[in-house]
Short mmCIF file of C-alpha atoms in Angstrom, two decimals:
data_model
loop_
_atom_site.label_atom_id
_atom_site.label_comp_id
_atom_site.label_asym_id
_atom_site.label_seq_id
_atom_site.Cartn_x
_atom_site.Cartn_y
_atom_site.Cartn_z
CA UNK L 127 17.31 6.53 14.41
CA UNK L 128 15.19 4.07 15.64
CA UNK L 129 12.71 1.41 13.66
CA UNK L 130 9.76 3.70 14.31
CA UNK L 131 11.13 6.94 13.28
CA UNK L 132 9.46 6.44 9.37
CA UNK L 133 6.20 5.58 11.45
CA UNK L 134 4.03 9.05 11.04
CA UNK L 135 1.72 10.34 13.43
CA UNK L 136 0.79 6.65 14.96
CA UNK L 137 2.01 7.43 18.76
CA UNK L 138 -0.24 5.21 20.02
CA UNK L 139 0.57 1.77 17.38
CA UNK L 140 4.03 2.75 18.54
CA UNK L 141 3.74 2.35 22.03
CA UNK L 142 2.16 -0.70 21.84
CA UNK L 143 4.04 -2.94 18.95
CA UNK L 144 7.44 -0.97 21.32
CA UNK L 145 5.82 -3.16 24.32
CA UNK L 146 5.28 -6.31 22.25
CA UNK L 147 8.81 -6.02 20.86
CA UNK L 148 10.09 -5.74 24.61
CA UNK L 149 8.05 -8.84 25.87
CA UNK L 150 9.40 -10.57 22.67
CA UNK L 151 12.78 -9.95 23.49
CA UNK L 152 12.56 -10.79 26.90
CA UNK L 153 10.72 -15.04 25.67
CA UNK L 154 13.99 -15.29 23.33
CA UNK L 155 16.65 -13.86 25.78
CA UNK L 156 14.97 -16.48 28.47
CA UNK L 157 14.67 -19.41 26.10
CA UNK L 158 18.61 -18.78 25.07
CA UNK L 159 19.68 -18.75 28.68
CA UNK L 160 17.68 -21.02 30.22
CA UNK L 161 16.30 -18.24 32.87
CA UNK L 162 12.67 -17.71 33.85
CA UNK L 163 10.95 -15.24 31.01
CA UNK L 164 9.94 -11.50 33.21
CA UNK L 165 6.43 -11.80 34.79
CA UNK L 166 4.84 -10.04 31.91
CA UNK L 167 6.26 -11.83 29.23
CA UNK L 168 5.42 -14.94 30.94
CA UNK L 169 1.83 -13.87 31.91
CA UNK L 170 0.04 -11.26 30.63
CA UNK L 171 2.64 -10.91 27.47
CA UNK L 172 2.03 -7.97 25.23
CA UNK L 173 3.53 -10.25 21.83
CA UNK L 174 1.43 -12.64 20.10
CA UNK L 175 1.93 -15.03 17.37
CA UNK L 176 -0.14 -13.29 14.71
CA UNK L 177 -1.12 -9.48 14.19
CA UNK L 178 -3.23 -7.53 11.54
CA UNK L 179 -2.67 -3.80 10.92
CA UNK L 180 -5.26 -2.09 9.06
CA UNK L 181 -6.23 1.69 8.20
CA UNK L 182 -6.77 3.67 5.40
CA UNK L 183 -3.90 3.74 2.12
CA UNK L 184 -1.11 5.75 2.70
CA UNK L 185 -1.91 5.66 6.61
CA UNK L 186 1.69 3.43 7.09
CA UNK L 187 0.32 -0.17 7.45
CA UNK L 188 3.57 -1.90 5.64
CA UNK L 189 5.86 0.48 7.30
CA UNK L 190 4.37 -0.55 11.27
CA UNK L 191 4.77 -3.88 9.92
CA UNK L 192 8.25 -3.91 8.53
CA UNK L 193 9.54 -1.77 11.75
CA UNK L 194 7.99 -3.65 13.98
CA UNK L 195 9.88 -6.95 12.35
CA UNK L 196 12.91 -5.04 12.64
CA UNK L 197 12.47 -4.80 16.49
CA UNK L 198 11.71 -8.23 16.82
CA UNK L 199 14.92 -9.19 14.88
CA UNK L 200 17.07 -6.46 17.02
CA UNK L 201 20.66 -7.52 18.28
CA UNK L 202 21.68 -4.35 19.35
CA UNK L 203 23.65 -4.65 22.74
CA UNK L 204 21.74 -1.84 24.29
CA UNK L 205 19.01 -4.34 25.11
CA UNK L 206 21.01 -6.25 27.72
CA UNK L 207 21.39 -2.78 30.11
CA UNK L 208 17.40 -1.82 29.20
CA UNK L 209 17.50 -0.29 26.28
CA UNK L 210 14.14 -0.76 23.76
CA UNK L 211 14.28 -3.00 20.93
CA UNK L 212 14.47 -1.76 17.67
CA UNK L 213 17.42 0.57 17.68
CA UNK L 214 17.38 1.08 13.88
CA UNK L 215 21.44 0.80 13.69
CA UNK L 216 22.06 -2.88 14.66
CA UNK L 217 22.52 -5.87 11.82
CA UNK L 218 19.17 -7.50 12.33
CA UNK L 219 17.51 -4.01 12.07
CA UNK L 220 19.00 -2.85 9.76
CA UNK L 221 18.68 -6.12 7.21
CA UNK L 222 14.96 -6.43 8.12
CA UNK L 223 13.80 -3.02 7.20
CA UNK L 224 15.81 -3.11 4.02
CA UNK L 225 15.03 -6.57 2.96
CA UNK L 226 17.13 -9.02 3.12
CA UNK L 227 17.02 -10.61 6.71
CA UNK L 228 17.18 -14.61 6.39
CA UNK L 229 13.99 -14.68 9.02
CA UNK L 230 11.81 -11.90 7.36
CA UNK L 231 10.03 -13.13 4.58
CA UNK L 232 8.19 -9.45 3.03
CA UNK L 233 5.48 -10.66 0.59
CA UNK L 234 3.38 -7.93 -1.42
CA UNK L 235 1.83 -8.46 -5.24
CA UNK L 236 1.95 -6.61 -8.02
CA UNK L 237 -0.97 -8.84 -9.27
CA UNK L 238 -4.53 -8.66 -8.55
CA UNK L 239 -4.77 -12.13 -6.08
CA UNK L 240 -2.47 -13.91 -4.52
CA UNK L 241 -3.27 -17.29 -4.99
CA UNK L 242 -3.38 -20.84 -3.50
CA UNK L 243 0.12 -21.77 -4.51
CA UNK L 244 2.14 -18.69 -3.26
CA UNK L 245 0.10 -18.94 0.38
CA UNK L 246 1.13 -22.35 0.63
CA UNK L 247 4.88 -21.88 0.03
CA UNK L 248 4.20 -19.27 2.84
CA UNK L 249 2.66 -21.80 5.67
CA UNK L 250 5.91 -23.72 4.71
CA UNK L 251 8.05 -21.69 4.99
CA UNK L 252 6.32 -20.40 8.81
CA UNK L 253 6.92 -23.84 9.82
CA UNK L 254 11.01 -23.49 9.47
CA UNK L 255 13.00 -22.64 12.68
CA UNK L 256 14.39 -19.05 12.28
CA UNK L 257 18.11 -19.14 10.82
CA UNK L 258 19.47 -16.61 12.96
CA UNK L 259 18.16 -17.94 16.35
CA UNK L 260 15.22 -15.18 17.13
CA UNK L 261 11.98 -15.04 15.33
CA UNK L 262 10.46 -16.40 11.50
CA UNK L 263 8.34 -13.41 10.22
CA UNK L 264 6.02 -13.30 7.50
CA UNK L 265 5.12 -9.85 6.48
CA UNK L 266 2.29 -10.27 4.07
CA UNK L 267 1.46 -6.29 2.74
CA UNK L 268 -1.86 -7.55 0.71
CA UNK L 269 -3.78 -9.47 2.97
CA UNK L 270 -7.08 -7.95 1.14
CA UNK L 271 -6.16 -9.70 -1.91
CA UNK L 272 -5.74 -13.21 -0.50
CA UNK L 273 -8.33 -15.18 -3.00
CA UNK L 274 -10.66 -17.25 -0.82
CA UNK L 275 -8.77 -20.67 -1.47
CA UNK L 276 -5.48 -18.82 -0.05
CA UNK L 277 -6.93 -17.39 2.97
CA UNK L 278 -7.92 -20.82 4.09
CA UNK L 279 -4.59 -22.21 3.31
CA UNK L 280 -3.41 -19.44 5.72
CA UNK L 281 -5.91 -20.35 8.34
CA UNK L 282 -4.52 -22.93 9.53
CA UNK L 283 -1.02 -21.83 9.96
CA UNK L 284 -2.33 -18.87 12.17
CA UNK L 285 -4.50 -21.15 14.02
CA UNK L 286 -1.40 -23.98 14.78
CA UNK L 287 1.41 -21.24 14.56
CA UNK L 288 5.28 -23.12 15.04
CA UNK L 289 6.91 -21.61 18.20
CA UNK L 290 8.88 -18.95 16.85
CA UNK L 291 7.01 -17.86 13.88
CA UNK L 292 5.04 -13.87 14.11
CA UNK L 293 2.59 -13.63 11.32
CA UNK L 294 2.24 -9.97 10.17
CA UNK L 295 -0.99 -9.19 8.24
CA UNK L 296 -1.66 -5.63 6.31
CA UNK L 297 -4.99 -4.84 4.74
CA UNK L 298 -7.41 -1.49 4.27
CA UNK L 299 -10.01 -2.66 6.86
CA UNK L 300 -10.82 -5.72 9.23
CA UNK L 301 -14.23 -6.55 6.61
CA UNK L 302 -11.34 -7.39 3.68
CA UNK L 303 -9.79 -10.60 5.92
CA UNK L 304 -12.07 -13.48 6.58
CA UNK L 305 -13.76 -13.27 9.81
CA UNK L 306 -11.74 -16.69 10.57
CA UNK L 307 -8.43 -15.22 10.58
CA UNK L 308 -8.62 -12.23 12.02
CA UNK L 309 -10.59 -13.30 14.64
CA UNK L 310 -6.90 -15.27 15.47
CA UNK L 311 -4.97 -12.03 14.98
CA UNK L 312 -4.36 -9.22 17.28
CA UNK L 313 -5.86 -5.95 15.45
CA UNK L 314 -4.14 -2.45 15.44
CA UNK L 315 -5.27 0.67 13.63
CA UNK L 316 -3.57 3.14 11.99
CA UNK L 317 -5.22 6.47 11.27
CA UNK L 318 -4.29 9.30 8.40
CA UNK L 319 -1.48 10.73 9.20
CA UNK L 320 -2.16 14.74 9.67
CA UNK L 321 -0.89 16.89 6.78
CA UNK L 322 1.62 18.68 9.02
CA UNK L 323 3.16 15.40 10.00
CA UNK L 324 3.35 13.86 6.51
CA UNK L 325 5.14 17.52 5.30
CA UNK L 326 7.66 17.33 7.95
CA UNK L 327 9.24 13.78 7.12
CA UNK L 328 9.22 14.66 3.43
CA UNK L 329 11.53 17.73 4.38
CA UNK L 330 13.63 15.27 6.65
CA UNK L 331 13.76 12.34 5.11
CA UNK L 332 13.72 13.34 1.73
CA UNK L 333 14.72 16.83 1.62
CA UNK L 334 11.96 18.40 -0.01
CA UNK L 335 11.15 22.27 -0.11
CA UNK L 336 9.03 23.00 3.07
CA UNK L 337 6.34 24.56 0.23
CA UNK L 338 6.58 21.75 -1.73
CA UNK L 339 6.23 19.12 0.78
CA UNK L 340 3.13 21.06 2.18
CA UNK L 341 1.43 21.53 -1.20
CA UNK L 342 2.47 17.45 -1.52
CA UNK L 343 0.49 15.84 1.85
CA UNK L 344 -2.36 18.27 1.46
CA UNK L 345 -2.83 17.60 -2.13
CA UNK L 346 -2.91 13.58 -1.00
CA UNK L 347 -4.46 14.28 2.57
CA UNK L 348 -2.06 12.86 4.24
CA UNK L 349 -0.80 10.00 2.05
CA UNK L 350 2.53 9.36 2.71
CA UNK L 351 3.56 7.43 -0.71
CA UNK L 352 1.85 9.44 -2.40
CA UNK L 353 2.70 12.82 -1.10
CA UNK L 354 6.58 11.85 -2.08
CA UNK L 355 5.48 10.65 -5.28
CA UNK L 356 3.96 14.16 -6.30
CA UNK L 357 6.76 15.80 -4.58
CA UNK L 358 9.50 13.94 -6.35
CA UNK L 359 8.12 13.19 -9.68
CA UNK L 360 6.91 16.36 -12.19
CA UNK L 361 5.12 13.74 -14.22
CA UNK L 362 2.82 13.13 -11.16
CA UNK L 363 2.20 16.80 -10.98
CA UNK L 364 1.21 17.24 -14.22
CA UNK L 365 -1.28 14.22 -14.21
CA UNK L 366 -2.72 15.15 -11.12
CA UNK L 367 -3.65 18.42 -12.56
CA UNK L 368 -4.97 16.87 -15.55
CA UNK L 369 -6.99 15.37 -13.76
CA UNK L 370 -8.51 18.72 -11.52
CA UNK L 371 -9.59 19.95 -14.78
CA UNK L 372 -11.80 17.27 -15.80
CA UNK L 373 -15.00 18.74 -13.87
CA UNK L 374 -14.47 21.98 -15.67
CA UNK L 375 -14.43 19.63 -19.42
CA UNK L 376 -18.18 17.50 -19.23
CA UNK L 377 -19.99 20.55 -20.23
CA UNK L 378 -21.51 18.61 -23.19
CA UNK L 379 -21.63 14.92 -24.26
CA UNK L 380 -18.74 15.15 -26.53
CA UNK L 381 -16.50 16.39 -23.32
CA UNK L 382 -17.71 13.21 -21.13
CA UNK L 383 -16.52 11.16 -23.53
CA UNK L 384 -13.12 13.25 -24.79
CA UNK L 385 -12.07 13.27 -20.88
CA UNK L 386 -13.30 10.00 -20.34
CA UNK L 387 -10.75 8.38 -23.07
CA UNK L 388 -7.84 10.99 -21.87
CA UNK L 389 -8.15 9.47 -18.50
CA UNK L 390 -8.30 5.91 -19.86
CA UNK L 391 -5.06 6.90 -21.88
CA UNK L 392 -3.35 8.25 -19.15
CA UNK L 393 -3.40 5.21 -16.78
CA UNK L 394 -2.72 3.01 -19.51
CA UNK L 395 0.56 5.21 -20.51
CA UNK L 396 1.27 5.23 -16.55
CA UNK L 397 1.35 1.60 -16.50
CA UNK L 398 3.36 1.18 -20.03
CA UNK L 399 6.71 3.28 -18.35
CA UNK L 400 6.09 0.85 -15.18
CA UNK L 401 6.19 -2.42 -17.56
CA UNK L 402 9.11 -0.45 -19.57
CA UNK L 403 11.15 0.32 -16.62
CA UNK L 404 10.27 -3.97 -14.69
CA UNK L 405 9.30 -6.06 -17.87
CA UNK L 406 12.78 -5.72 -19.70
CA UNK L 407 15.09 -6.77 -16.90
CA UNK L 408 12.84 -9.51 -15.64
CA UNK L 409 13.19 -10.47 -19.17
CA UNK L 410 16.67 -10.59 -19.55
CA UNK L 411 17.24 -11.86 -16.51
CA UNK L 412 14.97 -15.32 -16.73
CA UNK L 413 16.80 -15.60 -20.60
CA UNK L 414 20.39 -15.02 -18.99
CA UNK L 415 19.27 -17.51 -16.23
CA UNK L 416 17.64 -20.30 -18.80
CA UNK L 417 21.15 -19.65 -20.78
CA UNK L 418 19.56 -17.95 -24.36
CA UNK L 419 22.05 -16.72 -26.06
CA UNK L 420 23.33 -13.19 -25.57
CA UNK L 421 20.96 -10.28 -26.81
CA UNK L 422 17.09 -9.85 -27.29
CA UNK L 423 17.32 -11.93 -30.65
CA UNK L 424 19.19 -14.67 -29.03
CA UNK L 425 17.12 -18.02 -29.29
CA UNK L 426 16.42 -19.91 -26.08
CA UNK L 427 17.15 -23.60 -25.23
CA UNK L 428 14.82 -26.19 -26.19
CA UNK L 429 12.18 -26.73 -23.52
CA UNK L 430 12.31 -23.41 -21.78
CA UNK L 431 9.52 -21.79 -24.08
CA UNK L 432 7.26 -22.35 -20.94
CA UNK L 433 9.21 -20.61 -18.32
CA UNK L 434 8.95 -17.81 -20.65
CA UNK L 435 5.09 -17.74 -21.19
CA UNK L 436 4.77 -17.77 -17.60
CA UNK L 437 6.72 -14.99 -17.64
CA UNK L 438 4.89 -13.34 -20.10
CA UNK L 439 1.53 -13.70 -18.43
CA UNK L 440 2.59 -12.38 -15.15
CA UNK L 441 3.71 -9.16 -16.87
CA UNK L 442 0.14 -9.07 -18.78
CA UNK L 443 -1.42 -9.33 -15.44
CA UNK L 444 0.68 -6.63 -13.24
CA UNK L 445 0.27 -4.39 -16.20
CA UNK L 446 -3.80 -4.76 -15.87
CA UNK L 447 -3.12 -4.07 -11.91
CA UNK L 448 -0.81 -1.28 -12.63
CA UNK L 449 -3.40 0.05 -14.85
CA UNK L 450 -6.30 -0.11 -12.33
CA UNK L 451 -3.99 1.11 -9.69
CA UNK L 452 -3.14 4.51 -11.78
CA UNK L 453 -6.69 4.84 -12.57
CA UNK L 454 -8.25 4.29 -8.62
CA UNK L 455 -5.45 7.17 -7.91
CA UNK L 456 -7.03 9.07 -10.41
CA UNK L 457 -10.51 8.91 -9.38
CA UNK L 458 -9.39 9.20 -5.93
CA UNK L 459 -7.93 13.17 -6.32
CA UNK L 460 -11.62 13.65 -8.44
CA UNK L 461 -13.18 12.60 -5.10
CA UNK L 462 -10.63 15.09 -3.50
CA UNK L 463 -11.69 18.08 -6.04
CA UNK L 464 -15.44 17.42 -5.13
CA UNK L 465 -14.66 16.78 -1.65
CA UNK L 466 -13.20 20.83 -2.06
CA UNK L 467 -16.14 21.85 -3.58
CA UNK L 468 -18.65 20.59 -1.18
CA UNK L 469 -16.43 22.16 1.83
CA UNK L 470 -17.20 25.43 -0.12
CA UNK L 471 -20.49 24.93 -0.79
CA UNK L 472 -21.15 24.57 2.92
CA UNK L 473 -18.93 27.15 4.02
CA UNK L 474 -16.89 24.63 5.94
CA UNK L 475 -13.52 25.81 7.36
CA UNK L 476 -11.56 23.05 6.95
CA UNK L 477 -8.22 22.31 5.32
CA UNK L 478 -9.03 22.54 1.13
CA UNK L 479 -7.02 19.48 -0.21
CA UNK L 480 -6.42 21.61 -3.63
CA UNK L 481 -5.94 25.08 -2.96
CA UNK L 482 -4.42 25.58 -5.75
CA UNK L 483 -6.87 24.70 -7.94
CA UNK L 484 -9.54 27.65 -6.00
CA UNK L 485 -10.67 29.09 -8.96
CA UNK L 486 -11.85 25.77 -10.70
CA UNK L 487 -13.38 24.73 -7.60
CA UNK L 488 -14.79 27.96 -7.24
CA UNK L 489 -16.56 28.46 -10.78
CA UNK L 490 -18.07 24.41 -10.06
CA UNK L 491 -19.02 25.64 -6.29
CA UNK L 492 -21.21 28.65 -8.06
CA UNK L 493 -22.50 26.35 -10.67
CA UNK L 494 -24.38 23.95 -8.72
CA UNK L 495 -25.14 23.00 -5.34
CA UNK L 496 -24.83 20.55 -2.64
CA UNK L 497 -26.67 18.25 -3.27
CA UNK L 498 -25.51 18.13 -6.89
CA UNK L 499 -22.07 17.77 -5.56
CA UNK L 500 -23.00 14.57 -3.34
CA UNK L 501 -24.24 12.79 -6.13
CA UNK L 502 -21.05 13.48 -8.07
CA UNK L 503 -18.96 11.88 -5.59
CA UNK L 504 -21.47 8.83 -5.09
CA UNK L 505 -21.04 8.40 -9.18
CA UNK L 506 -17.13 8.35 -8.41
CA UNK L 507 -17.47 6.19 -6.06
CA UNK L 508 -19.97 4.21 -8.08
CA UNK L 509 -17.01 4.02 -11.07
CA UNK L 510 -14.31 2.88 -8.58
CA UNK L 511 -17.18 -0.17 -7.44
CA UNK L 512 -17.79 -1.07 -11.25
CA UNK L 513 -14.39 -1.56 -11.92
CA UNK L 514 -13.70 -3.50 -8.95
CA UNK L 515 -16.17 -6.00 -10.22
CA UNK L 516 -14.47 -5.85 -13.85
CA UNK L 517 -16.40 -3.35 -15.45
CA UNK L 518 -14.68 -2.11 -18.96
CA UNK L 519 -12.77 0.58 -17.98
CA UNK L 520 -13.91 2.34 -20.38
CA UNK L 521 -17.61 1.76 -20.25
CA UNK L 522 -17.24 2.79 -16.14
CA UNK L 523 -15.67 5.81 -16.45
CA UNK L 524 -17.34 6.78 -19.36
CA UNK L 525 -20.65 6.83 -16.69
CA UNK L 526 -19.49 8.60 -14.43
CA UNK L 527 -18.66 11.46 -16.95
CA UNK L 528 -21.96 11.85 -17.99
CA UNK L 529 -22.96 11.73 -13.97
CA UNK L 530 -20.67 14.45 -13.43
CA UNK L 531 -22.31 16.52 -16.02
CA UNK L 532 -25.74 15.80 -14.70
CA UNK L 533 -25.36 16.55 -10.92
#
């Protein structure tokens, strides 16, 4: 299969990073051989030093990013009779999409920044020749959380790029990169996948029941991740529909606050099997590597205390991202259940993201009306803004309950 095949419902982002890819192919090929590059690699090329995808989560930004390294790092022999870079079955494919490539550096965070001191050992490591002879690529998945210091570290390295080096940006939207960069980066963007399209790779890829899968990318309107998530994992499911019932629970005071702290509860349980399932073999792993003696008990050399702080913190802080995370996912299928009701309200015919929650969304429909439904999702959408600006969880959602309850 080729690179693009994981690449949903983006026909157009295909045909044109499949056109850079080719144009990139044919600067190496000529700069290996000594013959002139083809006129429109040499004029008018269709590859560029630096590119930013952006669209909306789940819409594939990572994945056009990571297959569209893979095509610039293709081998395959095909290339030399015509065929397209990006073949999907070659060594450099193959090693870029999975990881471990010596000229694709992958970069996301579990944390909520990405600081000063990680963006530099990027720019230095864009300024190495590539190892295997083609390109250096820098795949950097959270370009929205660059702090400010980092994204001017980054500046100049896209603005005085080495020769071989392909800078590949992801974020949500253009507005979270600084005007600076991205005015230096060639913008593509991805749109949500339809439902249909996000159903069909799930019964492809990853063998899901056709009902399943269907139930899956409606439920997340066509978010890939998250559609296999709730396909693959019952514990998803059962959240999720925790969740749906919450507009049916702030009848009364007591219920905002009840349904606010079972929420609360939930994401922080959500991130404590995450930590659970990372924290104990990073753990054991930095102790085996600092040589403590064997088991958890085992003490650790003299002067490596610090190492293990460091350690320590980091964990602290992914677990406060994983938290959020769990939380914004939350909120985001209560936008989804209001989003239903609203389309009901109206008498709209479109698609109902949670059909099988109709009766709930039904008995809230009846209860209220449209406009009492818009200011319910501008209060969830209020919560989500408070607790990007640090709001106490708890205080935030706790709000928005009683919001919900008003109308």
């Amino acid at each position: 299969m080729a690179v693009w095949d994981d690449l949903v419902g983006q026909d157009r982002v295909i045909e044109q990073l499949a056109a850079a890819a080719q144009d990139a192919d044919a600067l190496v090929t000529a700069a290996g051989t000594d013959a002139p590059a083809a006129p429109e690699a040499a004029g008018a090329s269709r590859m560029t030093h630096a590119w930013l995808f952006t669209g909306p989560p789940g819409s594939g930004r990572a994945t056009a990013a990571r297959a569209f390294a893979a095509a610039l790092q293709c081998v395959s022999p095909d290339r030399a009779t015509g065929g397209a870079p990006g073949c999907g079955f070659c060594d450099g494919c193959h090693t870029s999409l999975v990881g471990t490539h010596a000229d694709v550096e992958i970069v996301r965070t579990d944390l909520l920044s990405i600081g000063v001191k990680e963006t530099r050992d990027l720019v230095r490591r864009a300024q190495l020749s590539p190892a295997g002879g083609r390109w250096q690529v820098i795949v950097l998945e959270d370009a929205d959380r660059l702090t400010e210091g980092a994204g001017n570290v980054l500046l100049k390295a896209v603005e005085e790029p080495a020769p071989r080096t392909v800078w590949l940006l992801c974020a949500p939207s253009l507005e979270d990169v600084l005007p600076t960069i991205r005015s230096r980066c060639r913008s593509l963007t991805l749109r949500t996948p339809p439902t249909a399209a996000v159903a069909d790779i799930l019964v492809r890829r990853d063998g899901i029941e056709p009902e399943l899968a269907v139930r899956s990318a409606r439920a997340t309107q066509g978010h890939i991740g998250r559609a296999r998530r709730l396909a693959t994992d019952e514990r998803a499911r059962a959240r999720r529909a925790a969740v749906l019932k919450m507009p049916l629970r702030v009848a009364d005071m007591g219920g905002c606050l009840k349904a606010a702290q079972e929420l609360i509860d939930a994401a922080a349980e959500d991130a404590k099997q995450v930590a659970e399932e990372v924290d104990t073999k990073e753990t054991e792993e930095l102790r085996a590597a600092l040589g403590a003696a064997a088991g958890t008990g085992g003490r650790l050399p003299r002067g490596t205390a610090g190492a293990m702080k460091e350690l320590q913190d980091r964990q602290k802080r992914r677990a406060t991202r994983t938290q959020r995370d769990s939380l914004d996912l939350a909120l985001t299928d209560l936008t989804g259940f209001y989003r239903d009701v609203l389309a009901i309200q109206l008498g709209s015919r479109v698609e109902l993201a949670n059909d099988d929650a109709r009766d709930a969304l039904e008995r809230v429909a009846r209860g209220s009306g449209p406009e009492a439904t818009l200011r319910r999702i501008e209060a969830i959408t209020a919560c989500r803004q408070a607790l990007d600006r640090n709001v106490a969880p708890l205080l935030a959602v706790e709000a928005m309950a009683v919001a919900l309850r008003a109308g």
